[in-house]
Coordinates of C-alpha atoms and ligand atoms in Angstrom, one line a residue:
M597 CA 0.1 16.7 3.7
L598 CA -2.7 15.8 1.2
T599 CA -4.0 17.3 -2.0
R600 CA -7.1 16.4 -3.9
I601 CA -8.3 16.8 -7.5
D602 CA -11.6 15.8 -9.0
L603 CA -11.9 14.7 -12.6
T604 CA -14.1 17.1 -14.7
A605 CA -16.9 15.4 -16.7
E606 CA -14.8 15.6 -19.8
D607 CA -11.7 14.1 -18.1
R608 CA -13.8 11.3 -16.5
D609 CA -15.0 10.4 -20.0
A610 CA -11.4 10.4 -21.4
V611 CA -10.2 8.2 -18.5
A612 CA -13.1 5.8 -19.0
A613 CA -12.5 5.6 -22.7
L614 CA -8.8 4.6 -22.2
C615 CA -9.8 2.0 -19.6
A616 CA -12.4 0.5 -21.9
E617 CA -10.0 0.5 -24.8
A618 CA -7.3 -1.3 -22.7
A619 CA -10.0 -3.8 -21.5
G620 CA -10.7 -4.6 -25.1
E621 CA -7.1 -5.4 -25.8
H622 CA -5.9 -7.1 -22.7
P623 CA -7.6 -9.8 -20.6
A624 CA -6.8 -8.3 -17.1
A625 CA -5.2 -5.4 -15.4
D626 CA -2.3 -7.6 -14.2
D627 CA -1.7 -9.0 -17.7
P628 CA 2.0 -8.6 -18.4
A629 CA 1.4 -7.1 -21.9
F630 CA -0.9 -4.5 -20.4
L631 CA 1.5 -3.6 -17.7
R632 CA 4.3 -3.3 -20.3
E633 CA 2.1 -0.9 -22.3
A634 CA 0.5 1.0 -19.4
P635 CA 3.0 3.9 -19.2
L636 CA 2.5 4.5 -22.9
I637 CA -1.3 4.5 -22.6
A638 CA -1.1 6.7 -19.6
H639 CA 0.6 9.4 -21.7
R640 CA -2.9 9.9 -23.1
M641 CA -4.4 10.6 -19.7
P642 CA -5.9 14.1 -19.1
R643 CA -3.3 16.7 -18.4
A644 CA -4.8 17.4 -14.9
V645 CA -4.2 13.8 -13.9
R646 CA -0.6 13.7 -15.3
A647 CA 0.1 17.1 -13.6
A648 CA -1.1 15.9 -10.2
L649 CA 0.9 12.7 -10.3
A650 CA 4.0 14.4 -11.6
G651 CA 3.6 16.8 -8.6
L652 CA 3.5 13.9 -6.2
H653 CA 6.5 12.3 -7.9
A654 CA 8.5 15.5 -7.7
D655 CA 8.5 15.0 -3.9
D656 CA 8.6 18.7 -3.0
G657 CA 5.0 19.2 -1.8
P658 CA 2.2 17.3 -0.1
S659 CA 3.0 13.6 0.1
A660 CA -0.5 12.2 -0.5
L661 CA -2.9 12.8 -3.4
V662 CA -6.5 11.9 -4.0
I663 CA -7.8 11.8 -7.5
G664 CA -11.6 11.6 -7.3
G665 CA -14.3 11.3 -9.8
L666 CA -14.1 7.9 -11.5
D667 CA -17.6 6.5 -12.1
V668 CA -18.2 3.3 -10.0
P669 CA -21.4 1.7 -11.1
D670 CA -22.5 0.0 -7.9
E671 CA -24.7 -2.7 -9.5
A672 CA -22.2 -3.6 -12.2
I673 CA -19.2 -4.1 -9.9
G674 CA -21.0 -7.0 -8.2
P675 CA -21.0 -7.8 -4.5
T676 CA -18.0 -7.1 -2.3
P677 CA -15.9 -10.3 -2.1
S678 CA -15.9 -12.0 1.3
S679 CA -12.1 -12.2 1.2
W680 CA -9.2 -11.4 -1.3
R681 CA -9.4 -15.0 -2.5
E682 CA -13.0 -14.5 -3.8
G683 CA -14.1 -12.1 -6.5
R684 CA -12.8 -14.0 -9.4
P685 CA -13.6 -13.8 -12.3
V686 CA -13.4 -10.1 -12.1
P687 CA -16.6 -8.4 -13.5
P688 CA -16.0 -6.2 -16.6
A689 CA -16.8 -3.0 -14.7
V690 CA -14.2 -3.9 -12.1
H691 CA -11.6 -4.8 -14.8
R692 CA -12.0 -1.3 -16.3
L693 CA -11.6 0.3 -12.8
E694 CA -8.5 -1.8 -12.1
N695 CA -7.1 -0.6 -15.5
A696 CA -7.6 3.0 -14.2
L697 CA -5.7 2.1 -11.0
V698 CA -2.8 0.6 -13.0
L699 CA -2.7 3.5 -15.6
Y700 CA -2.7 6.2 -12.9
S701 CA 0.0 4.2 -11.0
S702 CA 2.2 3.8 -14.0
L703 CA 2.6 7.6 -14.0
L704 CA 4.4 7.2 -10.7
G705 CA 6.5 4.1 -11.3
D706 CA 6.3 0.4 -11.6
V707 CA 3.5 -1.7 -10.2
F708 CA 4.7 -4.7 -8.3
G709 CA 3.5 -7.4 -5.8
W710 CA 4.8 -9.7 -3.2
A711 CA 5.2 -13.4 -3.6
T712 CA 4.1 -13.8 0.1
Q713 CA 1.0 -11.6 -0.1
Q714 CA -2.4 -12.4 -1.8
D715 CA -0.8 -15.2 -3.7
G716 CA 1.6 -12.9 -5.6
R717 CA -1.3 -10.9 -7.1
L718 CA -0.5 -7.4 -8.3
V719 CA -3.9 -5.9 -7.7
H720 CA -5.1 -6.6 -4.2
D721 CA -8.6 -6.6 -2.7
V722 CA -8.9 -4.9 0.7
V723 CA -12.1 -6.2 2.2
P724 CA -13.2 -7.1 5.7
T725 CA -13.0 -10.9 6.2
R726 CA -14.8 -13.0 8.8
G727 CA -12.5 -14.1 11.6
H728 CA -10.0 -11.3 11.0
E729 CA -12.1 -8.6 12.8
D730 CA -9.5 -7.9 15.5
E731 CA -6.4 -8.5 13.4
Q732 CA -3.9 -5.8 12.4
L733 CA -4.5 -6.5 8.8
G734 CA -6.2 -4.8 5.8
S735 CA -8.9 -7.5 6.2
G736 CA -9.7 -6.5 9.8
S737 CA -12.6 -4.3 10.8
T738 CA -13.6 -3.9 14.5
A739 CA -10.1 -3.1 15.7
P740 CA -8.6 0.1 14.3
L741 CA -5.8 -0.6 11.9
M742 CA -2.8 1.0 13.6
W743 CA -0.9 3.4 11.3
H744 CA 2.1 1.9 9.6
T745 CA 4.6 2.1 6.8
E746 CA 3.5 -0.5 4.2
E747 CA 5.9 -3.5 4.4
A748 CA 8.1 -1.5 6.8
F749 CA 10.0 -4.7 7.4
H750 CA 11.2 -5.0 3.8
P751 CA 14.1 -3.2 2.1
Y752 CA 12.2 -3.1 -1.2
R753 CA 8.9 -1.8 0.1
A754 CA 6.7 0.4 -2.1
D755 CA 7.5 4.0 -2.7
Y756 CA 3.7 4.6 -3.0
V757 CA 0.7 2.7 -1.7
V758 CA -2.3 3.3 -3.9
L759 CA -5.8 2.6 -2.8
M760 CA -8.9 2.8 -5.0
C761 CA -12.3 2.9 -3.4
L762 CA -15.1 0.8 -5.0
R763 CA -17.5 0.9 -2.0
N764 CA -17.5 2.5 1.4
P765 CA -21.1 2.7 2.7
D766 CA -20.2 3.9 6.2
G767 CA -17.6 6.4 5.1
V768 CA -14.9 4.6 7.1
A769 CA -11.7 6.7 7.0
T770 CA -8.3 5.7 5.9
T771 CA -5.9 7.5 8.3
V772 CA -2.8 9.3 7.0
G773 CA 0.0 10.9 9.0
G774 CA 3.5 12.4 8.6
F775 CA 6.4 13.1 11.0
D776 CA 8.1 16.4 11.8
P777 CA 11.6 15.6 12.9
S778 CA 12.0 18.9 14.7
V779 CA 10.1 17.4 17.7
L780 CA 13.1 15.3 18.5
T781 CA 16.1 16.3 20.6
E782 CA 19.5 16.1 19.0
E783 CA 20.2 12.8 20.9
E784 CA 16.9 11.3 19.9
R785 CA 17.4 12.2 16.3
R786 CA 20.8 10.5 16.3
C787 CA 19.3 7.4 17.9
A788 CA 16.5 7.3 15.3
F789 CA 19.0 7.2 12.5
E790 CA 20.9 4.3 14.1
P791 CA 20.0 0.6 13.5
R792 CA 18.4 0.0 16.9
F793 CA 14.9 -1.0 15.8
R794 CA 13.4 -4.3 14.7
I795 CA 10.4 -4.6 12.4
R796 CA 8.7 -7.9 11.7
P797 CA 6.6 -8.9 8.7
D798 CA 2.9 -8.4 9.2
K799 CA 0.7 -11.4 9.2
S800 CA -0.6 -11.0 5.6
H801 CA 2.9 -12.3 4.5
L802 CA 2.7 -15.5 6.5
Q803 CA 2.1 -18.8 4.7
A804 CA -1.1 -19.4 6.6
Y805 CA -2.7 -16.4 4.9
N806 CA -1.5 -17.4 1.4
A807 CA -2.1 -21.2 1.0
E808 CA -2.3 -21.5 -2.8
N809 CA 1.1 -20.7 -4.1
A810 CA 3.0 -21.9 -1.1
D811 CA 5.4 -24.1 -3.0
R812 CA 6.1 -21.8 -5.9
H813 CA 6.8 -19.1 -3.4
R814 CA 8.7 -21.2 -0.9
E815 CA 11.8 -19.0 -1.0
G816 CA 9.7 -16.0 -0.2
F817 CA 7.9 -17.6 2.8
D818 CA 11.3 -18.9 4.1
R819 CA 12.7 -15.5 3.9
T820 CA 9.8 -13.8 5.6
E821 CA 9.9 -16.5 8.3
Q822 CA 13.6 -15.6 8.8
M823 CA 12.7 -11.9 8.9
N824 CA 10.1 -12.8 11.5
E825 CA 12.4 -14.8 13.7
E826 CA 15.5 -12.7 13.5
P827 CA 14.7 -9.3 12.2
D828 CA 17.6 -7.1 11.2
A829 CA 18.2 -4.1 13.3
V830 CA 17.3 -1.0 11.2
P831 CA 17.0 2.7 11.8
V832 CA 13.5 4.3 12.1
L833 CA 14.6 7.4 10.2
F834 CA 16.8 7.4 7.1
G835 CA 17.9 9.7 4.3
A836 CA 18.5 13.4 4.8
P837 CA 18.9 14.4 8.5
H838 CA 16.8 17.6 8.0
D839 CA 14.1 15.9 5.9
P840 CA 14.1 12.2 6.8
F841 CA 12.2 9.2 5.4
L842 CA 10.4 7.0 7.8
Q843 CA 10.1 3.2 8.3
I844 CA 7.8 2.3 11.2
D845 CA 5.1 -0.2 12.1
P846 CA 4.6 -0.1 15.9
A847 CA 2.2 -3.1 15.9
Y848 CA 5.0 -5.3 14.6
M849 CA 8.1 -3.5 16.0
D850 CA 10.3 -3.4 19.0
T851 CA 13.7 -2.2 20.2
A852 CA 16.5 -4.3 21.6
P853 CA 15.9 -5.4 25.2
G854 CA 17.2 -2.8 27.6
D855 CA 17.8 -0.1 24.9
E856 CA 15.8 2.6 26.8
P857 CA 16.9 5.5 24.6
A858 CA 15.7 3.7 21.5
R859 CA 12.4 2.9 23.2
R860 CA 11.9 6.5 24.2
T861 CA 12.8 7.7 20.7
L862 CA 10.3 5.4 19.2
D863 CA 7.6 6.5 21.6
R864 CA 8.3 10.1 20.9
I865 CA 8.0 9.6 17.2
G866 CA 4.9 7.6 17.7
E867 CA 3.2 10.3 19.8
A868 CA 4.0 13.0 17.3
I869 CA 2.6 10.9 14.4
E870 CA -0.5 10.0 16.4
G871 CA -1.2 13.6 17.2
G872 CA -1.1 14.6 13.5
L873 CA -3.2 11.9 11.9
T874 CA -5.7 13.0 9.3
D875 CA -8.9 11.1 8.4
V876 CA -9.4 10.4 4.7
P877 CA -12.8 8.8 4.2
L878 CA -12.6 7.6 0.6
R879 CA -15.7 7.7 -1.6
P880 CA -16.3 5.3 -4.5
G881 CA -14.2 6.4 -7.4
D882 CA -11.5 8.1 -5.2
V883 CA -7.9 6.9 -5.6
V884 CA -5.4 7.8 -2.9
F885 CA -1.7 7.8 -3.6
I886 CA 0.4 7.7 -0.3
D887 CA 4.1 8.3 -0.3
N888 CA 5.2 5.3 1.7
F889 CA 8.6 6.9 2.5
R890 CA 7.1 10.0 4.0
L891 CA 3.7 9.1 5.4
V892 CA 2.1 6.3 7.4
H893 CA -1.4 5.2 6.9
G894 CA -4.0 3.1 8.8
R895 CA -7.8 2.7 9.1
Q896 CA -10.5 3.6 11.5
P897 CA -12.5 0.7 13.1
F898 CA -15.9 -0.3 11.6
K899 CA -18.5 -3.0 11.8
A900 CA -18.4 -5.3 8.8
R901 CA -21.7 -6.4 7.3
Y902 CA -20.7 -9.6 5.4
D903 CA -23.7 -9.2 3.0
G904 CA -21.9 -8.2 -0.2
T905 CA -22.2 -4.4 0.5
D906 CA -19.1 -4.0 2.6
R907 CA -16.3 -1.5 2.2
W908 CA -14.1 -2.6 -0.8
L909 CA -10.8 -1.1 -1.8
K910 CA -8.3 -2.2 -4.5
R911 CA -4.7 -1.8 -3.7
V912 CA -1.4 -1.7 -5.7
N913 CA 2.2 -1.2 -4.6
V914 CA 4.3 1.1 -6.8
T915 CA 8.1 1.4 -6.8
R916 CA 10.0 4.1 -8.5
D917 CA 12.7 1.6 -9.5
L918 CA 11.9 -2.1 -10.0
R919 CA 15.5 -2.8 -10.7
K920 CA 16.7 -2.4 -7.1
S921 CA 14.8 -5.6 -6.1
S922 CA 16.1 -7.7 -9.0
A923 CA 18.0 -10.1 -6.7
M924 CA 14.7 -10.9 -4.9
R925 CA 12.4 -11.5 -7.9
L926 CA 11.3 -14.7 -9.6
P927 CA 12.6 -15.2 -13.1
D928 CA 9.2 -15.8 -14.6
A929 CA 7.3 -13.1 -12.7
V930 CA 9.3 -10.0 -13.0
R931 CA 7.0 -7.8 -11.0
V932 CA 6.8 -10.1 -7.9
V933 CA 9.3 -9.6 -5.1
V934 CA 10.0 -12.8 -3.2
Ligands
LIG170 O1 -8.3 0.0 4.6 C1 -7.6 1.0 4.5 O2 -8.1 2.2 4.4 C2 -6.1 0.9 4.6 C3 -5.7 -0.5 4.7 C4 -4.2 -0.6 4.6 O3 -3.5 -0.3 5.4 C5 -3.7 -1.1 3.3 O4 -4.4 -1.6 2.5 O5 -2.4 -1.1 3.2
LIG171 FE1 -1.4 -0.6 4.8

């Protein structure tokens, strides 16, 4: 399910040099000119990095990859922000690490964001936030974050979710799991491929969690509201019957009232996933790439400290084809899906 490579000392220096060079030329990791150039710069990444990401992209082996070994200077990155809204301006050491995240990611596809999440930012902060402890959100803590497909509700969800660890003092694990369709009966398999399931947006896409750009992104909030009130019926499995893709988020999902076979099928898939979850405790400098069509992910519970030393991840969404969402993007923000 998961492979891991660690940068050699030489490769670590090479990656750091590219990130520093880019930081000298572009003001931020989400700067449009940097994003435009990132695939080109990434051609100069060490061969081991390019080979590992090409392997994931080929889609014929393990569906998650950890690239470890980036240097994270704990002092220089500053305190863990208390929410995704904080942490600006980005300290130079964090800017360079965000560059690494974008450069790695651009070897897989196009980095993009959501108008309705973290105010349309492309590089997200995943940090525990006061008041969210028991929420099914990246900013939760005491409650386990139930495994899910990222943006399972959305037709243009990421092909890959990429998480970079800056800090994780208690070794809290990200969970990763896949699904083996052979556990289903023929009838259940047919049911899973039929549009009998409804997936709602998670709370991070609600306007209340995104106050600042509410007007600019009105269309996006209206659409998510609509998806929340009247979710389309979708299948839970799609693609090749013998090797299906998965869209599932049990915490935000149901079946039509009275559709017992669909309920049973969903439960069966859920049990199988649950039984095969793997803990991936990220260390500072680890970047995990998760194939969001094949694997689900979540997080073990933990106790937040709220003292600037908390667990801190950076997250980007990557699509293999930004064009497919063109009808749902803002004209002046080509990488933001509304
Ligand atoms: O905190 C984690 O390890 C995962 C959180 C998560 O699900 C996400 O950021 O999409
Ligand atoms: Fe997630």
